[in-house]
Coordinates of C-alpha atoms in Angstrom, one line a residue:
M1 CA 119.9 29.6 126.0
V2 CA 119.9 27.5 122.9
R3 CA 123.1 28.3 121.2
H4 CA 123.8 28.1 117.5
L5 CA 126.2 25.2 116.6
Y6 CA 126.7 26.5 113.1
D7 CA 127.1 29.6 111.0
P8 CA 123.4 30.6 110.7
N9 CA 123.9 32.0 107.2
D10 CA 125.5 28.8 105.8
T11 CA 123.2 26.3 104.0
C12 CA 120.2 24.7 105.5
T13 CA 120.4 24.3 109.3
F14 CA 118.6 20.9 109.5
K15 CA 120.8 19.5 106.7
K16 CA 123.8 20.3 108.8
L17 CA 122.4 18.9 112.0
A18 CA 121.5 15.7 110.3
S19 CA 124.8 15.3 108.7
L20 CA 126.6 15.9 112.0
S21 CA 124.2 13.6 113.8
I22 CA 123.4 16.2 116.5
S23 CA 120.5 15.1 118.6
V24 CA 117.9 17.4 120.2
K25 CA 119.2 16.8 123.7
Q26 CA 122.7 17.7 122.6
A27 CA 121.4 21.0 121.2
L28 CA 119.2 21.9 124.1
P29 CA 120.4 22.6 127.6
W30 CA 118.9 22.0 131.0
S31 CA 117.7 18.4 130.8
G32 CA 117.8 15.5 133.2
M33 CA 120.1 15.7 136.2
E34 CA 121.7 19.0 135.1
R35 CA 118.3 20.7 135.2
D36 CA 117.4 19.1 138.6
A37 CA 120.8 20.2 140.0
R38 CA 120.2 23.8 138.8
R39 CA 116.8 23.8 140.3
D40 CA 118.1 22.8 143.7
C41 CA 121.0 25.2 143.6
V42 CA 119.4 28.4 142.4
P43 CA 117.1 30.1 145.0
G44 CA 113.8 31.2 143.8
L45 CA 114.0 29.2 140.5
K46 CA 110.5 27.7 141.1
S47 CA 109.1 31.2 141.4
I48 CA 110.9 32.3 138.2
N49 CA 109.4 29.3 136.4
R50 CA 105.9 30.2 137.7
K51 CA 106.4 33.7 136.3
R52 CA 107.4 32.3 132.9
S53 CA 104.3 30.2 133.0
D54 CA 102.2 33.2 133.9
M55 CA 103.8 35.2 131.0
I56 CA 102.8 32.5 128.5
S57 CA 99.4 32.2 130.0
M58 CA 98.8 35.8 129.0
I59 CA 98.6 34.6 125.3
P60 CA 95.0 34.1 124.2
E61 CA 93.5 30.7 125.1
E62 CA 92.7 29.8 121.4
T63 CA 96.2 30.4 120.1
V64 CA 97.9 28.0 117.7
L65 CA 101.6 27.7 118.2
L66 CA 103.8 26.9 115.2
I67 CA 107.3 25.6 116.0
H68 CA 110.0 25.8 113.4
L69 CA 113.6 25.6 114.6
G70 CA 115.3 25.6 111.2
G71 CA 117.8 28.1 109.7
L72 CA 117.5 30.5 106.9
G73 CA 117.3 28.0 104.0
D74 CA 114.9 25.8 106.0
M75 CA 112.6 28.8 106.6
C76 CA 112.6 29.8 102.9
L77 CA 111.7 26.3 101.8
S78 CA 108.8 26.2 104.3
E79 CA 107.3 29.5 103.3
S80 CA 104.5 27.9 101.2
T81 CA 103.7 25.5 104.1
I82 CA 103.5 28.4 106.6
L83 CA 101.4 30.4 104.2
S84 CA 98.9 27.5 103.8
L85 CA 98.7 27.1 107.6
S86 CA 98.3 30.8 108.1
Q87 CA 95.4 30.9 105.8
R88 CA 93.8 27.8 107.4
F89 CA 94.0 29.4 110.9
D90 CA 93.1 33.0 109.7
G91 CA 96.5 34.4 110.5
K92 CA 96.1 33.7 114.3
I93 CA 99.3 31.6 114.5
H94 CA 102.1 32.4 116.9
G95 CA 105.5 31.5 115.5
L96 CA 108.3 30.1 117.6
G97 CA 111.9 29.8 116.3
Y98 CA 115.0 31.8 115.6
T99 CA 113.5 35.2 115.1
R100 CA 116.3 36.3 112.8
F101 CA 114.9 33.9 110.3
L102 CA 111.2 33.6 111.4
G103 CA 110.9 37.4 111.4
L104 CA 111.5 37.5 107.7
F105 CA 108.0 35.9 107.3
R106 CA 106.3 37.9 110.1
E107 CA 103.4 38.6 107.8
Y108 CA 102.1 35.1 108.3
F109 CA 102.0 35.3 112.1
A110 CA 100.0 37.1 114.7
A111 CA 103.2 37.2 116.8
V112 CA 106.8 35.8 116.6
H113 CA 108.6 34.5 119.6
A114 CA 112.4 33.8 120.1
I115 CA 113.2 30.2 121.0
E116 CA 116.4 31.5 122.7
S117 CA 114.3 32.9 125.5
A118 CA 114.3 30.9 128.7
R119 CA 110.5 31.1 128.9
W120 CA 110.3 28.3 126.3
L121 CA 112.5 25.8 128.2
Y122 CA 109.3 24.0 129.4
L123 CA 108.8 22.7 125.8
F124 CA 111.9 20.6 126.1
S125 CA 111.6 19.6 129.8
D126 CA 110.7 16.0 130.9
D127 CA 108.5 17.5 133.6
P128 CA 104.7 17.8 133.1
S129 CA 103.7 21.2 131.9
R130 CA 100.8 23.4 133.1
V131 CA 100.8 25.3 129.8
S132 CA 98.6 24.2 126.9
W133 CA 97.8 25.5 123.5
K134 CA 94.7 25.1 121.3
R135 CA 96.9 23.5 118.7
I136 CA 100.7 23.0 118.2
I137 CA 102.2 22.7 114.7
F138 CA 105.7 21.3 114.4
I139 CA 107.7 21.6 111.2
G140 CA 110.9 19.7 111.6
K141 CA 112.5 16.3 112.2
D142 CA 111.5 13.9 114.9
R143 CA 112.7 10.4 114.0
N144 CA 111.9 8.7 117.3
G145 CA 108.6 10.6 117.9
E146 CA 109.7 12.0 121.3
M147 CA 109.0 15.6 120.5
R148 CA 105.6 14.8 119.0
K149 CA 104.6 12.9 122.1
R150 CA 105.7 15.7 124.4
W151 CA 104.0 18.5 122.4
Q152 CA 100.8 16.5 121.8
S153 CA 100.4 16.5 125.6
M154 CA 100.3 20.4 125.4
S155 CA 98.1 20.6 122.4
R156 CA 94.3 20.3 123.0
D157 CA 93.6 19.6 119.4
R158 CA 95.5 17.1 117.3
L159 CA 99.1 18.1 116.8
I160 CA 100.1 18.9 113.2
F161 CA 103.5 17.4 112.3
I162 CA 105.1 18.3 109.0
E163 CA 108.4 16.4 108.3
M164 CA 110.8 19.0 107.0
Y165 CA 112.5 16.6 104.6
P166 CA 112.6 12.9 103.8
D167 CA 115.3 10.8 105.4
E168 CA 116.4 9.8 101.9
A169 CA 117.5 13.4 101.2
F170 CA 120.9 12.6 102.6
S171 CA 121.5 9.2 101.0
D172 CA 123.9 8.6 98.1
Q173 CA 120.8 8.0 95.9
R174 CA 120.6 10.9 93.4
F175 CA 116.8 10.8 93.0
P176 CA 115.2 9.8 96.3
V177 CA 111.5 8.9 96.4
G178 CA 109.3 11.7 97.5
G179 CA 107.2 9.1 99.4
I180 CA 103.8 10.8 99.0
G181 CA 102.0 9.9 95.8
T182 CA 105.0 10.5 93.5
Q183 CA 106.5 8.4 90.8
A184 CA 109.4 6.3 92.0
D185 CA 111.8 7.7 89.5
L186 CA 111.1 11.4 90.2
P187 CA 112.4 13.5 93.1
L188 CA 110.1 15.7 95.1
H189 CA 111.4 19.1 95.9
I190 CA 111.3 19.9 99.7
E191 CA 108.7 22.6 99.2
D192 CA 106.3 20.1 97.5
Y193 CA 107.3 17.4 100.0
Q194 CA 106.0 19.5 102.9
L195 CA 102.9 20.7 101.1
A196 CA 101.8 17.2 100.3
Q197 CA 101.7 16.3 104.0
L198 CA 99.0 19.0 104.6
K199 CA 96.5 16.8 102.9
A200 CA 96.4 14.4 105.8
Y201 CA 95.1 17.3 107.9
C202 CA 92.6 18.4 105.2
I203 CA 94.4 21.7 104.9
K204 CA 94.3 23.4 101.5
T205 CA 97.7 24.0 100.0
V206 CA 98.8 27.3 98.7
K207 CA 102.1 27.6 96.9
K208 CA 103.7 31.0 97.3
T209 CA 104.3 32.7 93.9
V210 CA 107.8 33.9 93.4
I211 CA 107.7 37.0 91.1
P212 CA 110.9 37.3 89.0
R213 CA 112.9 40.5 89.3
P214 CA 115.1 42.1 86.6
R215 CA 118.5 40.6 85.8
H216 CA 120.4 43.9 85.4
R217 CA 123.2 43.1 87.8
A218 CA 125.2 40.2 89.3
L219 CA 125.6 39.6 93.0
L220 CA 128.4 37.2 94.0
Y221 CA 128.2 35.6 97.4
P222 CA 131.4 33.6 98.4
E223 CA 131.4 32.0 101.8
T224 CA 133.3 29.7 104.1
G225 CA 131.5 26.5 105.2
F226 CA 131.8 23.0 106.5
A227 CA 132.3 21.4 103.1
K228 CA 135.8 21.7 101.6
S229 CA 134.2 20.9 98.2
K230 CA 132.4 24.3 98.1
W231 CA 133.3 26.5 95.2
H232 CA 136.2 28.4 96.6
P233 CA 136.0 32.2 97.5
D234 CA 139.0 32.8 95.2
N235 CA 136.9 31.7 92.2
F236 CA 134.3 34.3 93.1
V237 CA 136.9 37.0 93.3
Q238 CA 138.3 36.1 89.9
L239 CA 134.7 36.0 88.5
Y240 CA 134.1 39.4 90.0
H241 CA 137.1 41.0 88.2
R242 CA 136.3 39.3 84.9
L243 CA 132.8 40.6 85.0
K244 CA 134.1 44.1 85.9
K245 CA 136.3 44.1 82.9
R246 CA 133.2 43.5 80.8
N247 CA 131.7 46.7 82.3
L248 CA 128.9 44.7 83.8
N249 CA 127.0 45.8 87.0
V250 CA 128.5 43.3 89.5
S251 CA 128.9 43.3 93.3
I252 CA 130.7 40.9 95.6
F253 CA 129.6 40.3 99.3
E254 CA 131.9 39.6 102.2
S255 CA 129.9 37.0 104.0
F256 CA 130.1 35.9 107.7
G257 CA 133.6 34.7 108.7
L258 CA 135.2 35.6 105.4
K259 CA 137.9 38.2 104.7
L260 CA 138.2 39.4 101.1
D261 CA 141.0 41.6 99.8
T262 CA 138.6 43.5 97.5
P263 CA 138.1 47.2 98.3
E264 CA 134.6 47.3 96.6
K265 CA 133.2 44.4 98.7
L266 CA 129.8 44.7 100.3
S267 CA 129.1 43.6 103.9
I268 CA 125.5 43.3 105.0
E269 CA 124.9 41.5 108.3
D270 CA 121.2 42.2 108.9
L271 CA 119.0 39.8 107.0
S272 CA 116.3 42.5 106.6
D273 CA 118.8 44.8 105.0
M274 CA 119.8 42.0 102.7
E275 CA 116.2 41.5 101.8
K276 CA 115.9 45.2 100.9
C277 CA 119.0 44.9 98.8
F278 CA 117.3 42.1 96.9
E279 CA 114.4 44.3 96.0
D280 CA 116.3 45.7 93.1
G281 CA 116.7 42.2 91.5
G282 CA 119.7 40.6 89.9
I283 CA 121.5 37.3 89.4
F284 CA 122.6 35.8 92.7
V285 CA 125.6 33.5 92.4
S286 CA 126.6 31.3 95.4
N287 CA 127.2 27.9 96.8
D288 CA 124.2 26.0 98.1
S289 CA 123.4 28.2 101.1
G290 CA 120.6 29.8 103.2
M291 CA 121.3 33.1 101.5
A292 CA 120.7 31.5 98.1
H293 CA 117.3 30.4 99.3
L294 CA 116.5 34.0 100.5
A295 CA 117.6 35.4 97.2
G296 CA 115.4 32.9 95.3
S297 CA 112.4 33.6 97.5
C298 CA 112.8 37.4 96.9
G299 CA 112.6 36.8 93.1
L300 CA 116.3 36.9 92.1
T301 CA 117.6 34.5 89.5
T302 CA 119.9 32.2 91.4
I303 CA 122.9 30.3 90.1
T304 CA 123.7 27.8 92.8
V305 CA 126.8 25.5 93.0
F306 CA 126.0 22.2 94.7
S307 CA 128.6 19.9 96.1
D308 CA 126.9 17.6 98.7
F309 CA 123.1 17.6 98.1
D310 CA 120.8 16.8 95.2
P311 CA 119.6 20.1 93.7
A312 CA 116.4 18.4 92.5
L313 CA 115.3 18.4 96.2
W314 CA 117.2 21.4 97.6
H315 CA 117.4 24.0 94.9
P316 CA 116.2 27.6 95.8
R317 CA 112.7 28.5 94.7
G318 CA 112.0 30.7 91.7
D319 CA 114.2 30.9 88.7
N320 CA 117.2 28.7 89.5
I321 CA 120.2 27.3 87.6
A322 CA 121.8 24.5 89.6
L323 CA 125.3 23.4 88.9
R324 CA 126.7 20.2 90.3
Q325 CA 130.4 20.0 91.0
G326 CA 131.9 16.9 89.4
M327 CA 129.0 16.7 86.9
D328 CA 128.6 20.1 85.3
R329 CA 131.2 22.5 84.1
V330 CA 131.8 24.8 87.2
D331 CA 134.8 27.1 86.5
V332 CA 135.2 30.8 86.2
P333 CA 135.0 31.1 82.4
A334 CA 131.9 29.0 82.3
L335 CA 130.1 31.1 85.0
E336 CA 131.3 34.3 83.3
A337 CA 129.7 33.2 80.0
L338 CA 126.5 32.1 81.8
I339 CA 126.0 35.3 83.7
T340 CA 126.9 37.4 80.6
G341 CA 124.3 35.6 78.6
L342 CA 121.6 36.0 81.2
M343 CA 122.3 39.8 81.4
E344 CA 122.0 40.3 77.7
P345 CA 119.0 42.3 76.3
G346 CA 115.9 40.2 75.9
T347 CA 116.8 37.5 78.5

């Protein structure tokens, strides 16, 4: 099984993997000598592998497979790309990834498959595969081209590769070049960066419209994370109490791995339940996180505190106010005033 090496709710998965320099082979088991040893030691494994191949062969011959191994934020930023591809292939795409995230966008797929299932290990094996697809689409990172070479051998038509983000997205440069027909001094948001690549495959781009929802409440989402520079959970608790004193409609969430000493806290673990919660609208206040991207894609106004990455590239879609620590005023009174102003009549 492919195991998560991160909190799946916390910021964009591929951003973390890149910053930690985790390679594909580190993240995926059963390769090389270890795989061969298991094959020799486990009786009947060849028969099991044949059954897996037979299960996959039951999928229609003309099926297009889209592989997206990103986390929650990555999926939200790729929604327009997936929408464009779904329309190009008449909704006949099978999606492969982490179903907790991919399942939020099930409307674009004929079927969604879990990468955690052992039936997909052949995709990452060095051995030749008997399985082929009409076409494979890969949205991700592949700096040395190994995955593209492997998956092209399983794709009867030309493989479609959409680079998830530019390498410059993690440099110290504040405004990296988009690299595809953009002015050198302007950044290209990740959504636009991906869409621009579809032109090379003569695929019409469709940008998903985010419909704004009412701003009648504030939703505060503190969290723990890798970066010590994140806006601290205590700040969110103070902000919550100050907004409460103003008699504003405000809620605070207890996110994954966090313990809040606040009786009124909300705890929602299932992403589909969180998506339903967002249907009522609001102002979502958080650090740069996957949940911020989900809130933005659901039409909430997002106030997002950035500490490590350039918001010009990574900000949530929709109506977003990005605050940079060390550059903007990011303190409890400032956010209190900002939220109060947004919730006033006529905003």
